[in-house]
Coordinates of C-alpha atoms and ligand atoms in Angstrom, one line a residue:
X5 CA 97.3 73.0 87.1
X6 CA 93.8 73.8 85.8
X7 CA 90.7 73.7 88.1
X8 CA 87.1 74.0 87.0
X9 CA 84.3 75.3 89.1
X10 CA 80.9 76.9 88.5
X11 CA 81.7 79.8 90.8
X12 CA 85.0 81.0 92.3
X13 CA 84.8 83.5 95.1
X14 CA 88.0 85.4 95.7
X15 CA 88.3 86.3 99.4
X16 CA 87.0 84.7 102.6
X17 CA 85.9 87.8 104.6
X18 CA 82.3 88.4 105.5
X19 CA 81.3 89.3 101.9
X20 CA 83.1 86.3 100.3
X21 CA 81.8 83.8 102.8
X22 CA 78.2 85.0 102.6
X23 CA 78.3 84.9 98.8
X24 CA 79.9 81.4 98.8
X25 CA 77.2 80.1 101.2
X26 CA 74.4 81.3 98.9
X27 CA 76.1 80.3 95.6
X28 CA 76.9 76.8 96.9
X29 CA 73.2 76.1 97.0
X30 CA 73.3 75.3 93.2
X31 CA 76.9 75.9 92.1
X32 CA 80.0 73.9 92.6
X33 CA 81.8 76.7 94.5
X34 CA 85.4 77.4 95.4
X35 CA 86.7 80.1 97.7
X36 CA 90.3 81.2 96.9
X37 CA 91.8 83.2 99.8
X38 CA 95.3 84.5 100.3
X39 CA 94.7 84.2 104.1
X40 CA 93.3 81.4 106.2
X41 CA 89.6 82.4 106.1
X42 CA 89.2 83.4 109.8
X43 CA 92.3 85.7 109.5
X44 CA 90.4 88.0 107.1
X45 CA 90.1 91.6 108.2
X46 CA 86.4 91.3 108.9
X47 CA 87.6 89.5 112.0
X48 CA 88.9 92.8 113.3
X49 CA 85.6 94.6 113.2
X50 CA 84.8 95.6 116.7
X51 CA 81.8 98.0 116.9
X52 CA 79.0 96.2 115.3
X53 CA 76.5 95.8 112.5
X54 CA 73.7 98.4 112.1
X55 CA 70.1 97.3 111.6
X56 CA 66.9 99.1 112.6
X57 CA 65.6 96.3 114.9
X58 CA 64.3 98.8 117.4
X59 CA 65.2 96.6 120.4
X60 CA 66.4 99.5 122.6
X61 CA 64.9 102.7 121.0
X62 CA 62.1 103.0 118.5
X63 CA 63.7 102.7 115.0
X64 CA 62.8 102.4 111.3
X65 CA 64.7 101.2 108.2
X66 CA 63.7 104.4 106.5
X67 CA 65.6 106.4 109.1
X68 CA 68.6 104.1 108.6
X69 CA 68.5 104.7 104.8
X70 CA 68.2 108.4 105.3
X71 CA 71.2 108.5 107.7
X72 CA 73.2 106.5 105.3
X73 CA 72.5 108.9 102.4
X74 CA 73.1 112.0 104.4
X75 CA 76.2 110.5 106.0
X76 CA 77.5 109.8 102.5
X77 CA 77.0 113.5 101.6
X78 CA 74.4 112.6 99.0
X79 CA 76.8 110.7 96.7
X80 CA 74.9 107.5 97.7
X81 CA 72.7 105.7 95.2
X82 CA 69.5 105.9 97.1
X83 CA 67.6 102.8 96.0
X84 CA 70.7 100.8 97.0
X85 CA 70.8 102.4 100.4
X86 CA 67.1 101.6 100.9
X87 CA 67.8 97.9 100.1
X88 CA 70.8 98.0 102.5
X89 CA 68.6 99.4 105.4
X90 CA 65.6 97.1 104.7
X91 CA 67.5 93.9 104.3
X92 CA 69.8 94.6 107.2
X93 CA 67.1 93.6 109.7
X94 CA 66.6 90.1 108.2
X95 CA 70.3 89.7 107.6
X96 CA 71.0 90.2 111.4
X97 CA 68.3 87.7 112.3
X98 CA 69.7 85.2 109.8
X99 CA 73.1 85.5 111.4
X100 CA 71.5 85.0 114.8
X101 CA 69.7 81.9 113.5
X102 CA 73.0 80.6 112.1
X103 CA 74.5 80.8 115.6
X104 CA 76.1 84.2 116.0
X105 CA 76.3 85.0 119.8
X106 CA 75.1 88.6 119.9
X107 CA 75.3 90.5 123.2
X108 CA 71.8 90.7 124.8
X109 CA 69.5 93.1 126.6
X110 CA 68.3 92.1 130.1
X111 CA 65.1 90.8 128.3
X112 CA 67.2 88.5 126.1
X113 CA 66.9 90.5 122.9
X114 CA 69.8 91.4 120.6
X115 CA 71.4 94.5 122.3
X116 CA 72.2 97.6 120.4
X117 CA 74.5 100.5 120.9
X118 CA 74.8 104.1 119.5
X119 CA 77.1 104.9 116.6
X120 CA 78.2 108.0 114.7
X121 CA 75.6 109.5 112.3
X122 CA 72.9 107.0 113.2
X123 CA 69.8 108.9 114.3
X124 CA 66.1 108.7 115.1
X125 CA 63.5 110.5 113.0
X126 CA 65.8 112.0 110.3
X127 CA 68.5 113.5 112.5
X128 CA 66.7 114.4 115.9
X129 CA 69.0 112.5 118.2
X130 CA 71.4 109.5 118.3
X131 CA 69.7 106.1 118.2
X132 CA 70.8 102.6 119.4
X133 CA 71.1 100.8 116.1
X134 CA 74.4 98.8 116.1
X135 CA 74.0 95.1 117.0
X136 CA 77.1 93.7 118.6
X137 CA 78.9 90.8 120.2
X138 CA 81.0 92.7 122.8
X139 CA 83.8 94.3 120.7
X140 CA 84.3 91.1 118.6
X141 CA 81.4 91.4 116.2
X142 CA 83.3 90.8 113.0
X143 CA 85.2 87.8 114.4
X144 CA 81.8 86.2 115.3
X145 CA 80.5 86.8 111.8
X146 CA 83.5 85.1 110.3
X147 CA 83.4 82.1 112.6
X148 CA 79.6 81.7 112.0
X149 CA 79.8 81.9 108.2
X150 CA 82.9 79.8 107.9
X151 CA 81.3 76.9 109.8
X152 CA 78.2 77.2 107.5
X153 CA 80.4 77.1 104.4
X154 CA 82.2 74.0 105.6
X155 CA 78.8 72.4 106.2
X156 CA 77.7 73.3 102.6
X157 CA 80.8 71.7 101.2
X158 CA 82.4 74.8 99.7
X159 CA 85.9 74.0 98.5
X160 CA 88.5 76.2 100.2
X161 CA 91.9 77.0 98.6
X162 CA 93.7 78.7 101.5
X163 CA 96.8 80.7 101.0
X164 CA 96.2 80.9 97.2
X165 CA 96.6 84.5 95.9
X166 CA 94.8 85.7 92.8
X167 CA 97.1 87.6 90.4
X168 CA 95.1 88.0 87.2
X169 CA 91.5 88.0 85.9
X170 CA 90.9 86.4 82.6
X171 CA 88.1 88.0 80.5
X172 CA 86.8 87.0 77.1
X173 CA 85.5 90.3 75.8
X174 CA 83.1 91.3 78.5
X175 CA 82.5 87.8 79.8
X176 CA 84.4 86.2 82.6
X177 CA 86.8 83.3 81.8
X178 CA 88.7 82.6 85.0
X179 CA 91.7 83.4 87.2
X180 CA 95.4 83.0 87.4
X181 CA 96.4 82.1 91.0
X182 CA 99.7 81.7 92.9
X183 CA 99.9 78.9 95.5
X184 CA 102.0 80.1 98.5
X185 CA 103.1 76.7 99.7
X186 CA 104.6 75.5 96.4
X187 CA 105.1 78.6 94.3
X188 CA 103.0 76.9 91.5
X189 CA 100.8 79.1 89.2
X190 CA 97.3 77.6 88.9
X191 CA 94.5 78.5 86.5
X192 CA 90.8 78.4 87.6
X193 CA 88.1 78.2 85.0
X194 CA 84.7 79.5 86.2
X195 CA 81.3 80.6 84.9
X196 CA 81.1 83.1 87.6
X197 CA 83.9 85.0 89.6
X198 CA 83.2 87.2 92.6
X199 CA 85.8 89.5 94.0
X200 CA 85.5 90.1 97.8
X201 CA 89.1 91.1 98.6
X202 CA 88.5 93.8 101.1
X203 CA 90.1 97.2 101.5
X204 CA 93.5 98.9 100.7
X205 CA 94.4 101.1 103.7
X206 CA 98.0 99.9 103.4
X207 CA 98.6 102.7 100.9
X208 CA 98.7 105.1 103.9
X209 CA 101.4 105.2 106.6
X210 CA 99.0 105.3 109.6
X211 CA 96.2 102.8 109.0
X212 CA 93.8 100.6 111.0
X213 CA 94.0 98.0 108.2
X214 CA 95.8 94.6 108.3
X215 CA 99.0 94.1 106.3
X216 CA 97.1 92.0 103.8
X217 CA 94.7 94.8 102.9
X218 CA 96.4 95.7 99.6
X219 CA 93.5 96.1 97.2
X220 CA 94.4 93.1 95.0
X221 CA 90.8 92.8 93.7
X222 CA 90.3 96.3 92.4
X223 CA 93.9 96.4 91.0
X224 CA 93.5 93.1 89.1
X225 CA 90.1 94.1 87.8
X226 CA 91.4 97.5 86.6
X227 CA 94.3 95.8 84.9
X228 CA 91.7 93.7 82.9
X229 CA 90.3 97.0 81.6
X230 CA 87.5 97.9 84.0
X231 CA 87.4 101.3 85.6
X232 CA 87.1 101.9 89.4
X233 CA 84.4 104.1 91.0
X234 CA 84.8 107.0 93.4
X235 CA 88.4 106.2 94.4
X236 CA 89.0 109.8 95.8
X237 CA 86.8 109.0 98.8
X238 CA 89.0 107.3 101.5
X239 CA 87.8 107.4 105.0
X240 CA 90.0 108.4 108.0
X241 CA 88.6 107.0 111.3
X242 CA 89.0 109.6 114.0
X243 CA 90.3 107.4 116.7
X244 CA 93.4 105.3 115.9
X245 CA 96.0 104.7 118.6
X246 CA 98.5 107.4 118.3
X247 CA 101.4 106.6 116.0
X248 CA 100.2 103.1 115.4
X249 CA 96.8 103.5 113.8
X250 CA 95.4 100.5 115.5
X251 CA 91.6 101.1 115.8
X252 CA 89.8 102.2 118.8
X253 CA 86.2 101.5 117.9
X254 CA 83.6 104.2 117.6
X255 CA 81.7 102.0 120.0
X256 CA 83.7 103.7 122.8
X257 CA 82.0 107.0 122.0
X258 CA 78.7 105.1 121.4
X259 CA 79.0 104.0 125.1
X260 CA 79.6 107.6 126.2
X261 CA 83.4 108.2 125.6
X262 CA 84.3 111.8 124.8
X263 CA 87.1 113.6 122.8
X264 CA 89.2 116.2 124.6
X265 CA 91.9 118.7 123.4
X266 CA 95.0 119.8 125.4
X267 CA 92.9 122.3 127.4
X268 CA 90.5 119.5 128.5
X269 CA 87.8 121.0 126.3
X270 CA 85.1 118.7 124.8
X271 CA 85.8 120.4 121.4
X272 CA 83.0 118.5 119.4
X273 CA 80.5 120.9 121.0
X274 CA 81.8 123.6 118.6
X275 CA 81.7 121.4 115.5
X276 CA 78.5 119.3 115.8
X277 CA 76.3 120.7 118.5
X278 CA 73.6 118.0 118.3
X279 CA 75.5 114.8 117.7
X280 CA 78.7 115.9 119.4
X281 CA 81.2 113.0 119.5
X282 CA 78.8 110.9 117.5
X283 CA 78.9 113.0 114.3
X284 CA 80.0 111.1 111.2
X285 CA 83.6 110.1 110.9
X286 CA 84.7 112.6 108.2
X287 CA 83.5 115.5 110.4
X288 CA 85.1 114.2 113.6
X289 CA 88.4 113.5 111.8
X290 CA 88.4 117.1 110.4
X291 CA 87.6 118.5 113.8
X292 CA 90.6 116.7 115.3
X293 CA 92.9 117.9 112.5
X294 CA 91.7 121.5 113.0
X295 CA 92.3 121.4 116.7
X296 CA 95.8 120.1 116.0
X297 CA 96.5 122.7 113.3
X298 CA 95.3 125.5 115.6
X299 CA 97.7 124.3 118.3
X300 CA 95.3 122.6 120.6
X301 CA 96.6 119.1 120.0
X302 CA 98.3 117.4 123.0
X303 CA 101.8 118.4 121.9
X304 CA 100.6 121.7 120.6
X305 CA 103.1 121.7 117.8
X306 CA 100.6 121.7 114.8
X307 CA 102.3 118.6 113.2
X308 CA 100.1 116.1 111.4
X309 CA 101.2 113.4 113.8
X310 CA 100.0 115.4 116.9
X311 CA 97.0 113.9 118.7
X312 CA 94.0 114.4 121.1
X313 CA 92.5 112.3 124.0
X314 CA 89.6 109.9 124.0
X315 CA 88.2 109.6 127.5
X316 CA 86.1 106.6 128.7
X317 CA 87.3 106.7 132.3
X318 CA 84.0 108.1 133.6
X319 CA 82.1 105.1 132.3
X320 CA 83.5 102.9 135.1
X321 CA 85.5 99.7 135.1
X322 CA 82.4 97.5 134.8
X323 CA 81.2 99.0 131.5
X324 CA 84.8 99.1 130.0
X325 CA 85.5 95.5 130.8
X326 CA 82.1 94.1 129.7
X327 CA 81.5 96.2 126.6
X328 CA 84.9 97.0 125.2
X329 CA 87.2 94.3 126.6
X330 CA 89.5 94.0 123.5
X331 CA 90.0 97.8 123.4
X332 CA 91.0 97.8 127.0
X333 CA 93.4 95.0 126.2
X334 CA 95.0 96.9 123.2
X335 CA 95.4 100.0 125.3
X336 CA 97.1 98.2 128.1
X337 CA 99.4 96.2 125.7
X338 CA 100.4 99.0 123.3
X339 CA 100.2 102.1 125.5
X340 CA 100.3 100.9 129.1
X341 CA 97.1 102.9 129.6
X342 CA 94.0 101.4 131.4
X343 CA 91.0 103.1 129.7
X344 CA 89.0 102.6 132.9
X345 CA 91.4 105.0 134.6
X346 CA 93.0 107.3 132.0
X347 CA 92.2 108.8 128.6
X348 CA 93.6 107.2 125.4
X349 CA 95.9 109.2 123.0
X350 CA 94.3 109.1 119.5
X351 CA 94.7 110.5 116.0
X352 CA 92.9 109.9 112.7
X353 CA 93.8 106.6 110.9
X354 CA 93.3 105.5 107.3
X355 CA 90.4 103.1 107.6
X356 CA 88.0 102.5 104.7
X357 CA 87.7 102.6 101.0
X358 CA 84.3 104.0 99.9
X359 CA 85.3 103.5 96.3
X360 CA 86.1 100.3 94.4
X361 CA 84.8 98.0 91.7
X362 CA 81.5 99.4 90.3
X363 CA 78.5 97.0 90.8
X364 CA 74.7 97.0 90.7
X365 CA 72.6 95.9 93.6
X366 CA 73.1 92.2 92.7
X367 CA 76.8 92.5 92.8
X368 CA 77.2 92.4 89.0
X369 CA 80.2 94.5 87.8
X370 CA 78.7 97.3 85.8
X371 CA 80.0 100.5 84.4
X372 CA 77.9 103.3 82.9
X373 CA 77.3 101.2 79.7
X374 CA 78.6 97.7 80.2
X375 CA 77.5 94.7 82.4
X376 CA 80.3 92.2 82.6
X377 CA 78.8 88.8 82.3
X378 CA 79.6 86.4 85.2
X379 CA 81.7 88.9 87.0
X380 CA 80.7 90.1 90.5
X381 CA 82.1 92.0 93.4
X382 CA 81.0 92.5 97.0
X383 CA 82.2 94.0 100.3
X384 CA 84.7 96.7 100.8
X385 CA 86.4 96.2 97.4
X386 CA 83.1 96.9 95.6
X387 CA 81.3 100.2 95.1
X388 CA 77.5 99.7 95.0
X389 CA 77.4 102.7 96.0
X390 CA 75.8 102.7 99.4
X391 CA 78.5 104.7 101.3
X392 CA 78.9 107.6 98.8
X393 CA 81.5 110.1 100.0
X394 CA 81.6 108.9 103.6
X395 CA 80.5 105.6 105.2
X396 CA 78.7 105.5 108.5
X397 CA 80.1 103.2 111.2
X398 CA 78.5 99.7 111.3
X399 CA 77.4 100.0 107.6
X400 CA 80.3 98.0 106.2
X401 CA 79.3 94.8 108.0
X402 CA 75.8 95.3 106.8
X403 CA 77.1 95.9 103.3
X404 CA 79.0 92.6 103.4
X405 CA 76.0 90.5 104.5
X406 CA 73.3 92.2 102.5
X407 CA 75.2 92.5 99.2
X408 CA 77.4 89.4 99.7
X409 CA 74.1 87.5 100.0
X410 CA 72.4 89.1 97.1
X411 CA 75.5 88.5 94.8
X412 CA 75.6 84.9 96.0
X413 CA 72.0 84.4 95.2
X414 CA 72.4 85.9 91.7
X415 CA 75.4 83.6 91.0
X416 CA 73.4 80.6 92.1
X417 CA 70.8 81.4 89.5
X418 CA 73.2 82.6 86.8
X419 CA 75.4 79.5 86.7
X420 CA 72.4 77.2 86.1
X421 CA 71.9 78.8 82.7
X422 CA 75.4 79.6 81.7
X423 CA 77.8 77.4 79.7
X424 CA 81.4 76.8 80.9
X425 CA 83.7 79.7 80.1
X426 CA 86.7 79.8 77.8
X427 CA 90.2 80.7 78.6
X428 CA 93.3 81.1 76.4
X429 CA 95.5 78.0 76.0
X430 CA 98.5 79.9 77.4
X431 CA 96.7 81.2 80.5
X432 CA 99.1 81.7 83.3
X433 CA 102.2 81.8 81.2
X434 CA 102.7 85.5 81.3
X435 CA 102.5 85.4 85.1
X436 CA 105.0 82.6 85.3
X437 CA 107.4 84.7 83.2
X438 CA 106.8 87.7 85.4
X439 CA 107.6 85.8 88.6
X440 CA 110.8 84.4 87.1
X441 CA 111.8 87.9 86.1
X442 CA 111.3 89.1 89.7
X443 CA 114.0 86.6 90.7
X444 CA 116.6 88.0 88.4
X445 CA 120.1 88.8 89.7
X446 CA 120.2 92.6 89.7
X447 CA 117.6 95.0 91.1
X448 CA 116.4 97.0 94.1
X449 CA 114.7 96.1 97.4
X450 CA 111.0 97.1 97.5
X451 CA 111.1 98.5 101.1
X452 CA 111.9 102.2 100.2
X453 CA 109.2 102.3 97.5
X454 CA 106.6 101.0 99.9
X455 CA 107.6 103.5 102.6
X456 CA 107.7 106.5 100.3
X457 CA 104.2 105.6 98.8
X458 CA 102.7 105.4 102.3
X459 CA 104.3 108.7 103.4
X460 CA 103.3 110.7 100.4
X461 CA 99.7 109.4 100.4
X462 CA 99.5 110.3 104.1
X463 CA 100.8 113.8 103.7
X464 CA 99.3 114.8 100.4
X465 CA 96.1 112.8 99.9
X466 CA 94.9 112.6 103.5
X467 CA 92.2 114.3 105.7
X468 CA 92.7 117.8 104.2
X469 CA 93.7 118.2 100.6
X470 CA 94.6 121.0 98.1
X471 CA 95.8 121.3 94.6
X472 CA 99.5 121.8 95.5
X473 CA 99.7 118.8 97.8
X474 CA 97.8 116.5 95.6
X475 CA 99.9 117.4 92.6
X476 CA 103.0 116.7 94.6
X477 CA 101.5 113.3 95.7
X478 CA 100.6 112.4 92.2
X479 CA 104.1 113.2 90.9
X480 CA 105.6 111.1 93.7
X481 CA 103.5 108.1 92.9
X482 CA 104.4 108.4 89.2
X483 CA 108.1 108.5 90.2
X484 CA 107.6 105.5 92.5
X485 CA 105.9 103.5 89.8
X486 CA 109.0 104.0 87.7
X487 CA 111.3 103.0 90.6
X488 CA 109.2 100.0 91.1
X489 CA 110.3 98.6 87.7
X490 CA 113.8 98.0 89.2
X491 CA 112.5 96.0 92.2
X492 CA 113.3 92.3 92.5
X493 CA 113.2 89.6 95.2
X494 CA 116.1 88.4 97.3
X495 CA 114.5 85.1 98.2
X496 CA 114.8 82.8 95.1
X497 CA 113.0 79.8 96.4
X498 CA 109.7 78.4 95.3
X499 CA 108.1 77.3 98.6
X500 CA 106.5 79.9 100.8
X501 CA 108.0 82.8 98.9
X502 CA 106.0 85.6 100.4
X503 CA 108.5 88.1 99.1
X504 CA 107.2 87.6 95.5
X505 CA 103.7 88.2 96.7
X506 CA 104.6 91.2 98.7
X507 CA 106.1 92.8 95.5
X508 CA 103.0 92.1 93.5
X509 CA 100.9 93.6 96.3
X510 CA 103.0 96.7 96.3
X511 CA 102.3 97.0 92.6
X512 CA 98.6 96.8 93.3
X513 CA 98.8 99.6 95.9
X514 CA 100.8 101.8 93.6
X515 CA 98.1 101.5 90.9
X516 CA 95.4 102.3 93.4
X517 CA 97.3 105.2 94.9
X518 CA 97.7 106.6 91.4
X519 CA 93.9 106.5 90.7
X520 CA 93.1 107.7 94.2
X521 CA 95.4 110.8 93.8
X522 CA 94.3 111.5 90.3
X523 CA 90.6 111.2 91.0
X524 CA 91.0 113.4 94.1
X525 CA 92.9 116.1 92.2
X526 CA 90.2 116.1 89.5
X527 CA 87.3 116.7 91.9
X528 CA 87.2 120.4 92.6
X529 CA 84.8 120.4 95.5
X530 CA 84.6 119.2 99.1
X531 CA 82.2 116.3 99.8
X532 CA 82.3 113.8 102.6
X533 CA 85.8 112.4 103.2
X534 CA 87.2 114.4 100.2
X535 CA 87.9 117.8 101.9
X536 CA 89.7 120.5 100.0
X537 CA 91.0 123.7 101.5
X538 CA 91.0 125.3 98.1
X539 CA 87.4 124.3 97.2
X540 CA 85.6 124.2 100.6
X541 CA 82.0 123.9 99.4
X542 CA 80.0 120.9 98.1
X543 CA 79.1 121.7 94.4
X544 CA 76.1 119.7 93.4
X545 CA 75.7 121.5 90.1
X546 CA 79.0 120.3 88.8
X547 CA 79.9 117.3 91.0
X548 CA 76.9 115.3 92.0
X549 CA 78.3 112.4 90.0
X550 CA 80.4 109.3 90.5
X551 CA 83.9 109.2 89.1
X552 CA 85.0 106.2 87.0
X553 CA 88.8 106.1 86.7
X554 CA 91.0 103.8 84.6
X555 CA 94.8 103.6 84.1
X556 CA 95.9 103.1 80.4
X557 CA 99.6 103.3 79.6
X558 CA 100.4 104.9 82.9
X559 CA 97.8 107.7 82.3
X560 CA 94.6 108.0 84.4
X561 CA 91.4 108.5 82.3
X562 CA 88.3 109.8 84.0
X563 CA 84.7 109.4 83.1
X564 CA 81.5 109.8 85.2
X565 CA 78.3 108.0 86.1
X566 CA 75.1 109.6 87.5
X567 CA 74.0 109.3 91.1
X568 CA 70.5 108.0 92.0
X569 CA 68.8 110.7 94.0
X570 CA 65.2 109.3 93.5
X571 CA 64.1 109.4 97.2
X572 CA 65.6 112.4 99.0
X573 CA 66.7 115.7 97.5
X574 CA 70.3 116.6 98.4
X575 CA 70.4 119.1 101.3
X576 CA 73.3 120.7 103.2
X577 CA 74.7 118.5 105.9
X578 CA 74.4 119.7 109.4
X579 CA 74.5 117.7 112.6
Ligands
LIG619 C1 90.0 97.4 112.7 C2 88.8 97.5 111.9 C3 87.6 97.5 112.6 C4 86.4 97.7 111.9 N1 85.2 97.7 112.5 C5 84.0 97.7 111.8 C6 82.7 97.6 112.5 O1 82.7 97.5 113.7 N2 81.6 97.7 111.8 C7 81.6 97.8 110.4 O2 80.6 97.8 109.8 N3 82.8 97.8 109.8 C8 84.0 97.8 110.5 N4 85.2 97.8 109.8 C9 85.2 97.7 108.3 C10 84.9 96.3 107.9 O3 85.4 95.4 108.9 C11 85.5 95.9 106.6 O4 85.2 96.9 105.6 C12 85.0 94.5 106.1 O5 85.2 93.6 107.1 C13 85.6 94.1 104.8 O6 85.2 92.8 104.6 P1 85.4 92.1 103.2 O7 84.6 90.8 103.2 O8 85.1 93.0 102.1 O9 86.9 91.8 103.2 P2 88.0 91.2 104.3 O10 87.3 90.8 105.5 O11 89.1 92.2 104.3 O12 88.5 89.9 103.5 C14 89.3 90.0 102.3 C15 89.5 88.6 101.9 O13 90.1 88.6 100.6 C16 91.2 87.8 100.5 N5 92.1 88.3 99.5 C17 92.6 89.5 99.3 N6 93.4 89.6 98.3 C18 93.4 88.4 97.7 C19 94.0 87.8 96.6 N7 94.8 88.5 95.8 N8 93.8 86.5 96.3 C20 93.0 85.7 97.1 N9 92.4 86.2 98.2 C21 92.6 87.5 98.5 C22 91.8 87.7 101.9 O14 92.4 86.5 102.1 C23 90.5 87.8 102.8 O15 89.9 86.5 103.0 C24 86.4 97.7 110.5 C25 87.6 97.6 109.8 C26 88.8 97.6 110.5 C27 90.1 97.6 109.7

C-alpha cells in the first residue's frame, strides 16, 4: 500500500512529537512509530529538563551553555549549545502552557533541582537548574505533546516499523515500513522525513535503555549511504541498579544522595573536590570503575560487575517519597531495599548515545559537504552536536524539545515550497523478499548472536578502553555479522510477527556496534566518555574534530568534520 504525506515523522518520543506538532501547522503530517506513542523511552526520563529559569538560585543561559560545552569536553559545537541553553527557557514555559504539571516551589513557580555538571558562574558551585515533575518528567512531556498532536490532527501509524529510507540522489523520497498487525509492507511518499527514533543502548549487556532502543534510525540512514557522527562516544550512567541496569536518576544525588565504597568512604571527594557526587557522568562512572578495580567495590573482587552504594537514607522518608517516588518503588520491587532506610547497590549502566545522524541546528541532515534535501533528524538519534563527548544530565530532554521544535518549524516552511517526491516503482519489493527469506526452512536462532554482541561491547568498548580490548571487540562484531547471515525466524506467520522485527533490529545493532567499535579504536586520545588507558590525555592538536563513519561492503570508512569553538577556547576540565 502507498501512502502520501507532506511530512513523515519516524518516532513518537519527545523529539518526534514536538516536530510533528510544529510541522502539522502547514504540512499534512504522519507519525510512524513502532511503539504506541506514550510507550516511547522519553516516558522513562526521571530527573528533569535543564533550563536557566533562575527560580531557586540565580542562573543564566550563558552559564548553562558553558557547562554544556565543558561537560562535553569541548567537542560540542558551541553556537548550537548557545541555542540549546537560550531556547530551553522558552521551551519549558511552552510545555507549562501546554499543560505539563511541573513540581512547584512554595511560591508556586516551577521547582528546580541540582544535577551533575550544572553550575553557577562558570563552575563555582552546583546550581538548581533541572525543572521536574517528581521523577516522571519524561512521561509528563509525552502525555502533554501527544494530546496536542491529536488536537492538531496529526495522523498516527502506531506499531509501524520503518525498515528502509528511499533517497533520490541527495533528496528524500520516502520510507518502506512494516505493519506489525498484518505483516504488510507499506510505502510512504513524503516531501520531508524526520528521524526521531531514539537511542541504541541495547548493544550493551547492562543498560538503562528499553528493549525497543535498537538504533533503527541511524542504521537505516547509514545503509542509505549517509555517515554517522561521533559514534565512539557512548555514555555510561554511574547509577544503574546492580546487575539489571535499571536507572536510578541522578536526581537522587541532586537531592543530596551520596556514593560510598566498601569502606563507607565518600570516594568522590578524591575525584572531584568541588562538585563531588555531582560531577559529570563520565567522571563519576570512571571513579566507580576505579574504586572497583582497586578492590574497594562492595564485593572487593575487582570484577567489572562489582558495585558501590548510593545512599539517600539521610534525606528522610518525606523527601524520598515526595521527590523520588518511582525510584523508591523500583528499589523496593527489584531489590527489596527501601531507599529511605538503606543504601542502594549501583553500577555504571550504558545509557546515552552522544553520536548519531549528523544535523545542523534546524535538524537538516548535513555532512561536511552535503545537505540532504527534505531529510531531518532530531533527539537522541541525531548529533547536532550539543553533547560533544559527554552529555550532561537533563540536557537530552532539552535537546528533544528545542531541536525537535526547530526541525518541525523548518519542515513546516520547507514543504510549502517543495514538490512531491519521487520513489522507484518497485519500492518495498526488496524488503518483501528479505522478509520471505528470513522465513526459510534452515538457519539459526538469533539469541546467541544478540547475547554475544552485548557481552563483547560491554567488556571491550565500555567505560575504560584500550587498543587490545577494542581490537578484540571489533573482531567479535565482524564475526557476529557473519554468523547473523545464517539467522532465520521460527514463527512463519504474518500477523504480529515480532520475531521478524527483532531480527532486523539485531542487524541494526550489529551495524552500529561495528561503527562504534571502529570509531573508538581510531580515536587515539581520551575525551569525555571515550576513556583510553593507553592514551590517557585529551589531544586537541590531533583530535579536536568530529568523526564521520560509514560502512561500505563490511568495511568502516572514517572522515572528519571540524568542531565549532567560536565562543570559548578549549581548556582542561577540572571540577
Ligand atoms: C531510564 C532513562 C531515564 C532518562 N532520564 C532523563 C532525564 O531525566 N533527563 C534527560 O534529559 N534525559 C533523560 N534520559 C535520556 C532521554 O530520555 C532520551 O535521550 C530521550 O527521551 C530520547 O527521546 P527521543 O524522542 O529521541 O526518542 P524516544 O523517546 O526513545 O522515542 C523513539 C521513538 O522512535 C520510534 N521508533 C524507533 N525505531 C523505529 C522504527 N524503526 N520505526 C518506527 N518508529 C521507530 C519508537 O516507537 C519511539 O516512539 C533518560 C533515558 C533513560 C533511558
